[in-house]
Amino acid sequence: MNWFSDFFLNNLWLVPLYPLLAFLAISIGRAIQVTCPKTGEKTALLPQIFAPILTMTATGLGLLHAISAIQWLFAQPHEAVQAVERNWTWLSAGNLELKIGTLLDANSVLMLTVVTFVSLLIQYYTHGYMCHDKGYAKFFGYLALFNFSMLGLVLATNLPQMYMFWELVGVSSYLLIGFWFHKPAAAAASLKAFLVNRVGDFGFLIGILFLLFFSLNWWQGYVGLHPEQALLSFQGFESLAGFLSQTLPAWLLGTIAILIFAGPMAKSAQFPLHTWLPDAMEGPTPISALIHAATMVAAGVYLIARVFPIISISPDMAMPFITWTGVITAVVGAIIAVSQTDIKKALAYSTMSQLGFMVAAMGLGAYTAGLFHLFTHAFFKAMLFLCSGSVIHACEDEQDMRQMGGLFKKLPITGLTYLIGTIAISGLFWTSGFWSKDEILAAALHENTAVYAILTATAGLTAFYMFRTFFMTFMGDYRGKAHVHHEDKVMTLPLQILAVPSIFIGLVLSGFVGLPAFGDYITYSLQNAPEHHPHSLLDAMFNQVGNISQLVALVGVALSSAFYYFKVFKTDGVKKVLAPIYNLSQNKFYMDDIYDGIVEGGVLLQSQLNAGFDKYVIDGLVNLVGTVTLLLGKLVTRLNSGRLQTYVATIGFGVVGVWLLYQWMFKG
Amino acid sequence: MNNLLPLIVGFPFLVAGVFPFLSKAEDASTQKGLHRIALGASLVLLVFTVVLAFSPEAQTATFNLSWLPALGINFSLGTDGISTTLAVLTSLLMVLATGASFSTIEKRLPLYYSLLFVLIGSVLGVFLSRDLFLFFLFFELELIPMYLLISTWGGPRREYAAMKFVLYTLFGSVFLLASIIGLAYFSQSYHLPTETLFSFTQLGALAQSGYIPPVFQLLLFVGFFIAFAVKLPIVPLHTWLPDAHVEAPTPISMLLAGILLKMGAYGLLRFGFDWFPVAAQALAPYIGVLAFINIVYTGSIALVQTDMKKLIAYSSVSHMGFILLALVAMNQVGTMAAVFIMVSHGLVSAALFLGVGTLYRQTHSRDIALHGGVAQKAPFIFYTFLLMSLASLGLPLLISFAGETLALYGAFISQSFRAIPLGFVTLPINIQWITGLSTLGIVLGAAYSLWLVKRIFFGSVSDACQKIEDAKLNEVWVLGTLAVLVIVLGFKPQLLTSQFESSTQAIGKRFEQVLVQRDQALLQQLQGYNPQNGVSQNLPMAGE
Amino acid sequence: MMMSAEVAEVAAVAGLTVHHYLGVATILFGLGFAGVVSSRHLIRTLMCVELMLNAVNLVFVAINNHVNPSDLSGQVFAIFILTISAAEAAVGLAIVLALFKNTASVDVEDFSRLKW
């Protein structure tokens, strides 16, 4: 079997290629119509059922690569993982050579595993969820396109390649959010998602240009020493950071880091560029699970991890900026999630809040903690979304939790897995969320007490709103009108599989069960990073932090059950007492209104002014030149009166005039 | 002597001469025949240019015929990487425009095709001529068929639009002619051989040599610049373009956006920047500002258009701003980016105009508000239009991305100017600032492209679009060809860049040399004040 | 018939210089010009044109006598002009007659149709 895993390991470039081929085969095969010779009916060249087969085969092959990569990773001493980089030239111009390649290291193995594993499960789920949709095959095509871009992003060796696939991921997300484009809300949401991301990418691109501008010569020397590496290869970032910190002033370093961070801000739905994520729930639920919870939105955190050396050289500017962006996002997301009645929107805001945790961890320098949370979050959040999809499917496309209730009896597996997910995200009972979230909290306590306090409170809020959704959906009496179907086996199988890592993966990788801890592999390249807490210190704090956070979460659960299960308290009274916060939450902090104002009152108004200027001033001037010419012509023709005597008089006086002029000029 | 060159330029004129003698009957079968003859002829032309592009002489072919020796005018043709690439693009778009004509042009076909071939012949002449007078001749000749094509087959305001197009271009031609005469004057005053008075090599060498006094270099450059600024177009000389595009029939819009604008870009690169690099770098700050205005100002105008064709027309102007930015960068990357965008925009904008044309053919309206939900009715049009919109906004792995990225990158690392002198005050805005601000164009590009897609294709089917059908066969293969090219060249841009890499590198190196010389001179000037001369101690060094 | 030189002698005896001739010619020309410009009757206009022509003739003859009396080119010119003016008068009067026949008017103001 050795050559087999060698093949998978050495040909990582195939990983994005499989889904790309699947996508091309599906799109071409569905586009070409053939006439059946027997019946004379027109059908697509590729029967519908081949779409999921192709897509899932592609993802499955990717998973095999991922498994062999895990083997490779575990076979190495964790303090000295040797990354493997391979590059191919994509475009060269002048002194610039852009390369595309595959980078195999702990980070990419981690993401590769998450993406292929979760993708495969969700694709299987999709087969059940979308089977009645007429865009069934197309949906699988788009899923394959998404996998292509996401895997290309995961394996990217350098920042420009990351940017390319970053954009492609964005466009896959655009296509999938707008999958039901006949619905105006979906069309608007897809456009919004793409544009908000473009705003972030605007900063990201300028950041890349800055990096190239300041380091091109240095890079060329560096790549000269390491011929296998590309320009702006992640492997050289550590050295690059050293070079930049010596040559550039601190404010410039901070600016560059923050510009690059603008990309993750949009993609990972950080405040204030988060508004697209809740709207993106207009897409089909498997998409919400895959793209807008588990993988794509986490790409922002992944990017921060990749460029972390650049960020870490600006400890006074970029890192606090990132931390506080994350903290604000975590708080805002949690507060908004409390008042949501749409189950998917509530989960979306919860995703936003959790992403805030990860980003805050990055900003604190707790690089591995952030990635760890990304990793565990991918499993339980994907599972939660898939559960919500199962519920929505069973309730005939009802998403409002006020129209649900008591669904546990009808949907036992869904209910149970949802409960597991809820416990995991609340960080209770040593489930996976507990380990990763508490690692972030421990780091926060170590770095900044204020951040720690806020994040712990937010964790309590998380437990409150997540249990609220659970109670509203699954407990009590059924309040809706729709007939509830039974759950679909195709859809519950992925839930059951995902429940396993949701519970155990945190414990397994926590370092407490004999296996090497998650972080040990990840930190390989970050000797200079400010992180790297001594393990003893971490452990000492861990119990304390863990106990406090579990306590806070339990308070959240208790309050939630008091409100929504036992109905001891009435929500109306609390709404009145907390009216200002409730209004903020209900109106999503007015961010959408602010943006509408900016777009309509700023951008579109300015554009209208420009258009008016173009039409009336610039083109007006052009037309004026034409009109003036015509008028002058008409004016001159008036001199031609047809009166003989006027002509004669003009000639006569003209001659005299010329004579006088001559006298005056040359004689006088 | 390469005999393929006169064939490429002459063949369209030959075909144009034959068409008037063909049947003028307007019944369906005759029309079909005429369309097919035209398609066949343009395919032959495409084969000629492709053979040229893949021949060993692709970069070096020349053809010379003495024409008016007394005046120093020769019928002289030649190629380099840029010319060959643009010639292939021209003949390819001619094939596609002919294909698009199948379903859009129904009256007076012999005249139509005759004019179309004259147009293509003169455009090919522009790209391939190696004699400045011949270039001017072809440059002007192209106006006549274009005027007639717009004013005969165009929309309701066709005569206004056609007249505006011609007068605008002629306005620029005045400056072009003045610069040509000025160059010839200097050529004679230095007693260069008069029998090749107008040859590119001779005039180019003279212009680059620096023997022409700086003031006149500046004047000659400005003359060329204004002429091609009209064609490109550059704000504020752009207002002919939206009108011409809106009124022109679909195939003509395709050619107008796809090729005619590239004549401006080509001229700017070859005569403006390459021949007068010193003048160009002196004016670079102002041209850089113009490029920024082109990108962002017209991009924002495109955002609020209510007319589909006008929107795409303004987006074309915006993309031409990227070409200008790439030229202003004055380095190898920028020069390459400029040529790359010429090709990528040629393909993408042609496809966008055809996509809109297929809708216009059916709804007879260009008003965006009247359209809606077309995606449900016409999936093929939707998917190709979406693909082209994504390409137009610069999605990676589609053709425009490489060009725009190279342009931004090239401009960002450029040293072409470090401040904008305004006479009374010097603004501390360097090309990096201009480039950073121009990057806003990618946000605007996404906004207007995808908003257009959303309004036309998404949502519920509007009343006007109830009867829309999918693309006809001819439109399918035209759009399909473009889609394949956009994807393949997007995945592997080196297929394209290898065609013109050496030529643009040569030009780019000359630019870089000029910038280096300028900086050295600046350095010497500053060192003139140095302690040894006892004037000043603390002057900043150039290049900081 | 006196020779041109004798005329000059007589003139000199009478105290007439070339300036006197030119003065008369100028006055004549001015009168003719004024007539052409101001008169509204076509016949009178034609007559005034004749007056101007005669003024020119006078200048020719006078200058000829003043500059080179032995040469007769000035006189020859004058004869030429007389011939031409006779022809011109004939054509002009014919046109006037034709106009009168068509429009029953000889007022110059009525004939301004020959314009843009």
CSV table of N, CA, C and O in Angstrom, one decimal, chain B residues 338-374:
chain,number,residue,atom,x,y,z
B,338,ALA,N,-0.6,46.0,-20.9
B,338,ALA,CA,-1.4,46.9,-21.9
B,338,ALA,C,-1.8,46.0,-23.1
B,338,ALA,O,-3.0,46.0,-23.5
B,339,VAL,N,-0.9,45.3,-23.6
B,339,VAL,CA,-1.2,44.5,-24.8
B,339,VAL,C,-2.2,43.3,-24.4
B,339,VAL,O,-3.1,43.0,-25.1
B,340,PHE,N,-2.0,42.8,-23.2
B,340,PHE,CA,-2.8,41.7,-22.8
B,340,PHE,C,-4.3,42.2,-22.6
B,340,PHE,O,-5.2,41.5,-23.0
B,341,ILE,N,-4.4,43.4,-22.0
B,341,ILE,CA,-5.8,43.9,-21.8
B,341,ILE,C,-6.4,44.2,-23.2
B,341,ILE,O,-7.6,44.0,-23.4
B,342,MET,N,-5.6,44.6,-24.2
B,342,MET,CA,-6.2,44.8,-25.5
B,342,MET,C,-6.9,43.6,-26.0
B,342,MET,O,-8.0,43.6,-26.5
B,343,VAL,N,-6.2,42.5,-25.8
B,343,VAL,CA,-6.8,41.2,-26.3
B,343,VAL,C,-8.0,40.8,-25.4
B,343,VAL,O,-9.1,40.5,-25.9
B,344,SER,N,-7.8,40.8,-24.1
B,344,SER,CA,-8.8,40.3,-23.2
B,344,SER,C,-10.1,41.1,-23.3
B,344,SER,O,-11.2,40.6,-23.4
B,345,HIS,N,-9.9,42.4,-23.3
B,345,HIS,CA,-11.1,43.3,-23.5
B,345,HIS,C,-11.7,43.1,-24.8
B,345,HIS,O,-13.0,43.1,-24.9
B,346,GLY,N,-10.9,42.9,-25.8
B,346,GLY,CA,-11.5,42.6,-27.2
B,346,GLY,C,-12.5,41.5,-27.2
B,346,GLY,O,-13.6,41.5,-27.7
B,347,LEU,N,-12.1,40.4,-26.5
B,347,LEU,CA,-12.9,39.2,-26.5
B,347,LEU,C,-14.1,39.4,-25.6
B,347,LEU,O,-15.2,39.1,-26.0
B,348,VAL,N,-13.8,39.9,-24.4
B,348,VAL,CA,-14.9,40.0,-23.4
B,348,VAL,C,-16.0,41.0,-23.8
B,348,VAL,O,-17.2,40.7,-23.8
B,349,SER,N,-15.6,42.2,-24.3
B,349,SER,CA,-16.6,43.2,-24.6
B,349,SER,C,-17.4,42.7,-25.8
B,349,SER,O,-18.6,43.0,-25.9
B,350,ALA,N,-16.7,42.1,-26.7
B,350,ALA,CA,-17.5,41.6,-27.9
B,350,ALA,C,-18.6,40.6,-27.5
B,350,ALA,O,-19.7,40.7,-27.9
B,351,ALA,N,-18.2,39.8,-26.5
B,351,ALA,CA,-19.2,38.8,-26.1
B,351,ALA,C,-20.3,39.5,-25.3
B,351,ALA,O,-21.5,39.1,-25.5
B,352,LEU,N,-20.0,40.5,-24.5
B,352,LEU,CA,-21.0,41.2,-23.7
B,352,LEU,C,-22.0,41.9,-24.7
B,352,LEU,O,-23.2,41.9,-24.5
B,353,PHE,N,-21.4,42.5,-25.7
B,353,PHE,CA,-22.3,43.2,-26.6
B,353,PHE,C,-23.2,42.3,-27.4
B,353,PHE,O,-24.4,42.5,-27.6
B,354,LEU,N,-22.6,41.1,-27.7
B,354,LEU,CA,-23.5,40.1,-28.4
B,354,LEU,C,-24.5,39.6,-27.5
B,354,LEU,O,-25.7,39.5,-27.9
B,355,GLY,N,-24.2,39.4,-26.2
B,355,GLY,CA,-25.2,38.9,-25.2
B,355,GLY,C,-26.3,39.9,-25.1
B,355,GLY,O,-27.5,39.5,-25.2
B,356,VAL,N,-26.0,41.1,-25.0
B,356,VAL,CA,-27.0,42.2,-24.9
B,356,VAL,C,-27.8,42.2,-26.2
B,356,VAL,O,-29.0,42.4,-26.3
B,357,GLY,N,-27.1,42.0,-27.3
B,357,GLY,CA,-27.7,42.1,-28.6
B,357,GLY,C,-28.8,41.0,-28.8
B,357,GLY,O,-29.8,41.3,-29.4
B,358,THR,N,-28.5,39.8,-28.3
B,358,THR,CA,-29.5,38.8,-28.4
B,358,THR,C,-30.8,39.1,-27.7
B,358,THR,O,-31.9,38.7,-28.2
B,359,LEU,N,-30.7,39.8,-26.6
B,359,LEU,CA,-31.9,40.3,-25.9
B,359,LEU,C,-32.6,41.4,-26.7
B,359,LEU,O,-33.8,41.4,-26.9
B,360,TYR,N,-31.8,42.3,-27.2
B,360,TYR,CA,-32.3,43.5,-27.9
B,360,TYR,C,-33.0,43.0,-29.2
B,360,TYR,O,-34.1,43.6,-29.5
B,361,ARG,N,-32.5,42.0,-29.8
B,361,ARG,CA,-33.1,41.5,-31.0
B,361,ARG,C,-34.5,41.0,-30.7
B,361,ARG,O,-35.4,41.1,-31.5
B,362,GLN,N,-34.8,40.5,-29.5
B,362,GLN,CA,-36.1,40.0,-29.2
B,362,GLN,C,-37.0,41.0,-28.5
B,362,GLN,O,-38.2,41.0,-28.8
B,363,THR,N,-36.5,41.8,-27.6
B,363,THR,CA,-37.4,42.7,-26.9
B,363,THR,C,-37.4,44.1,-27.5
B,363,THR,O,-38.3,44.9,-27.2
B,364,HIS,N,-36.5,44.4,-28.4
B,364,HIS,CA,-36.4,45.7,-29.0
B,364,HIS,C,-36.3,46.8,-28.0
B,364,HIS,O,-36.8,47.9,-28.2
B,365,SER,N,-35.6,46.5,-26.9
B,365,SER,CA,-35.5,47.5,-25.9
B,365,SER,C,-34.1,47.3,-25.2
B,365,SER,O,-33.7,46.2,-25.0
B,366,ARG,N,-33.5,48.5,-25.0
B,366,ARG,CA,-32.2,48.4,-24.3
B,366,ARG,C,-32.4,48.8,-22.8
B,366,ARG,O,-31.4,48.9,-22.1
B,367,ASP,N,-33.6,49.0,-22.4
B,367,ASP,CA,-33.9,49.5,-21.1
B,367,ASP,C,-33.7,48.4,-20.1
B,367,ASP,O,-34.4,47.4,-20.2
B,368,ILE,N,-32.8,48.6,-19.1
B,368,ILE,CA,-32.6,47.5,-18.1
B,368,ILE,C,-33.9,47.2,-17.3
B,368,ILE,O,-34.2,46.0,-17.1
B,369,ALA,N,-34.6,48.3,-17.0
B,369,ALA,CA,-35.8,48.1,-16.1
B,369,ALA,C,-36.8,47.2,-16.8
B,369,ALA,O,-37.6,46.6,-16.1
B,370,LEU,N,-36.9,47.2,-18.1
B,370,LEU,CA,-37.9,46.4,-18.8
B,370,LEU,C,-37.6,44.9,-18.7
B,370,LEU,O,-38.4,44.0,-18.9
B,371,HIS,N,-36.3,44.6,-18.5
B,371,HIS,CA,-35.9,43.2,-18.5
B,371,HIS,C,-35.9,42.6,-17.1
B,371,HIS,O,-35.9,43.3,-16.1
B,372,GLY,N,-36.0,41.3,-17.0
B,372,GLY,CA,-36.0,40.7,-15.7
B,372,GLY,C,-36.2,39.2,-15.9
B,372,GLY,O,-37.0,38.8,-16.7
B,373,GLY,N,-35.5,38.4,-15.1
B,373,GLY,CA,-35.8,36.9,-15.1
B,373,GLY,C,-35.5,36.2,-16.3
B,373,GLY,O,-36.0,35.1,-16.6
B,374,VAL,N,-34.6,36.8,-17.2
B,374,VAL,CA,-34.3,36.2,-18.4
B,374,VAL,C,-33.6,34.8,-18.2
B,374,VAL,O,-33.7,34.0,-19.1
